[in-house]
Amino acid sequence: MARDYDSQLLESVAVRRRRMRDALLFGAQRGRRTLDERLGKVFAGIAIAAVLCAGCVGWSFLQATLAKQKAEQEKQQQQQEQLYDPASSSPSADAGGEKR
C-alpha cells in the first residue's frame, strides 16, 4: 500500500512539473499549441513531399538526358562507319546488283 502511494505521489509531482513547464513555455493557449504543432507537422510533410517530387523530376531529367546523349553517340558512330566504309554499309547497292 505504501508503495502505491509513493508511486502515485511521484507521478503526480512529475505531471505537475510537466504542466508547469508547458505553461511557462507555451502560455495559457494549450489548444492553440496543439494546432501549431499539427500545422508544423503538415508543413513538414508538404516539404518532404516537395523534396521527393523534385528528386523524381531530377532523376527523370537525368535519365532522359543520358538517353538522348547515348542516341546521339550511336547516330554519330553510324555516320562515321558509313563514311569510312560506304560499300559494305549500303545493302541497296548489293541487292540491286543481284537482281540484274
Short mmCIF file of C-alpha atoms in Angstrom, two decimals:
data_model
loop_
_atom_site.label_atom_id
_atom_site.label_comp_id
_atom_site.label_asym_id
_atom_site.label_seq_id
_atom_site.Cartn_x
_atom_site.Cartn_y
_atom_site.Cartn_z
CA MET A 1 0.00 0.00 0.00
CA ALA A 2 2.82 2.38 0.85
CA ARG A 3 4.49 1.72 -2.49
CA ASP A 4 1.31 2.60 -4.39
CA TYR A 5 1.03 5.87 -2.52
CA ASP A 6 4.69 6.70 -3.17
CA SER A 7 4.46 5.92 -6.87
CA GLN A 8 1.24 7.95 -7.19
CA LEU A 9 2.87 10.85 -5.39
CA LEU A 10 5.95 10.75 -7.64
CA GLU A 11 3.80 10.52 -10.75
CA SER A 12 1.61 13.44 -9.68
CA VAL A 13 4.70 15.56 -8.98
CA ALA A 14 6.10 14.70 -12.43
CA VAL A 15 2.79 15.60 -14.09
CA ARG A 16 2.60 18.88 -12.17
CA ARG A 17 6.16 19.79 -13.17
CA ARG A 18 5.46 18.96 -16.82
CA ARG A 19 2.31 21.09 -16.78
CA MET A 20 4.15 23.99 -15.15
CA ARG A 21 6.94 23.74 -17.70
CA ASP A 22 4.43 23.65 -20.58
CA ALA A 23 2.57 26.63 -19.15
CA LEU A 24 5.82 28.56 -18.85
CA LEU A 25 6.97 27.69 -22.37
CA PHE A 26 3.68 27.90 -24.27
CA GLY A 27 1.44 30.08 -22.15
CA ALA A 28 -2.24 29.65 -21.45
CA GLN A 29 -3.26 28.77 -25.03
CA ARG A 30 -2.96 25.00 -24.87
CA GLY A 31 -5.42 24.41 -27.70
CA ARG A 32 -3.53 26.72 -29.99
CA ARG A 33 -0.29 24.95 -29.15
CA THR A 34 -1.67 21.65 -30.41
CA LEU A 35 -2.93 23.39 -33.55
CA ASP A 36 0.51 24.91 -34.11
CA GLU A 37 2.11 21.51 -33.64
CA ARG A 38 -0.27 20.00 -36.19
CA LEU A 39 0.39 22.79 -38.67
CA GLY A 40 4.11 22.27 -38.22
CA LYS A 41 3.71 18.59 -39.00
CA VAL A 42 1.59 19.38 -42.05
CA PHE A 43 4.17 21.84 -43.38
CA ALA A 44 6.96 19.35 -42.71
CA GLY A 45 5.03 16.70 -44.64
CA ILE A 46 4.46 19.08 -47.53
CA ALA A 47 8.16 19.99 -47.56
CA ILE A 48 9.18 16.33 -47.60
CA ALA A 49 6.73 15.60 -50.42
CA ALA A 50 8.08 18.56 -52.41
CA VAL A 51 11.65 17.34 -51.98
CA LEU A 52 10.66 13.85 -53.10
CA CYS A 53 8.85 15.23 -56.15
CA ALA A 54 11.83 17.39 -57.05
CA GLY A 55 14.08 14.36 -56.73
CA CYS A 56 11.85 12.33 -59.05
CA VAL A 57 11.78 15.14 -61.62
CA GLY A 58 15.56 15.49 -61.41
CA TRP A 59 16.08 11.75 -61.83
CA SER A 60 13.73 11.69 -64.83
CA PHE A 61 15.54 14.64 -66.41
CA LEU A 62 18.89 12.95 -65.86
CA GLN A 63 17.68 9.69 -67.42
CA ALA A 64 16.22 11.50 -70.44
CA THR A 65 19.41 13.50 -70.95
CA LEU A 66 21.59 10.40 -70.75
CA ALA A 67 19.34 8.52 -73.18
CA LYS A 68 19.47 11.44 -75.62
CA GLN A 69 23.26 11.58 -75.41
CA LYS A 70 23.51 7.84 -75.99
CA ALA A 71 21.24 8.07 -79.04
CA GLU A 72 23.33 10.92 -80.44
CA GLN A 73 26.54 8.96 -79.90
CA GLU A 74 25.10 5.93 -81.68
CA LYS A 75 23.93 8.11 -84.57
CA GLN A 76 27.37 9.71 -84.89
CA GLN A 77 29.02 6.31 -84.73
CA GLN A 78 26.79 5.02 -87.54
CA GLN A 79 27.55 8.10 -89.64
CA GLN A 80 31.28 7.61 -89.13
CA GLU A 81 31.01 3.94 -90.10
CA GLN A 82 29.20 4.93 -93.29
CA LEU A 83 31.89 7.49 -94.14
CA TYR A 84 34.77 5.04 -93.68
CA ASP A 85 33.13 2.01 -95.31
CA PRO A 86 30.36 3.12 -97.71
CA ALA A 87 30.37 -0.03 -99.93
CA SER A 88 29.69 -2.58 -97.21
CA SER A 89 27.13 -0.49 -95.35
CA SER A 90 24.77 0.11 -98.30
CA PRO A 91 22.72 -3.06 -98.87
CA SER A 92 20.75 -1.45 -101.69
CA ALA A 93 23.78 -1.50 -103.98
CA ASP A 94 24.32 -5.21 -103.37
CA ALA A 95 20.64 -6.05 -103.75
CA GLY A 96 20.36 -4.03 -106.95
CA GLY A 97 23.32 -5.85 -108.47
CA GLU A 98 21.85 -9.27 -107.75
CA LYS A 99 18.50 -8.51 -109.38
CA ARG A 100 20.05 -7.76 -112.77
#
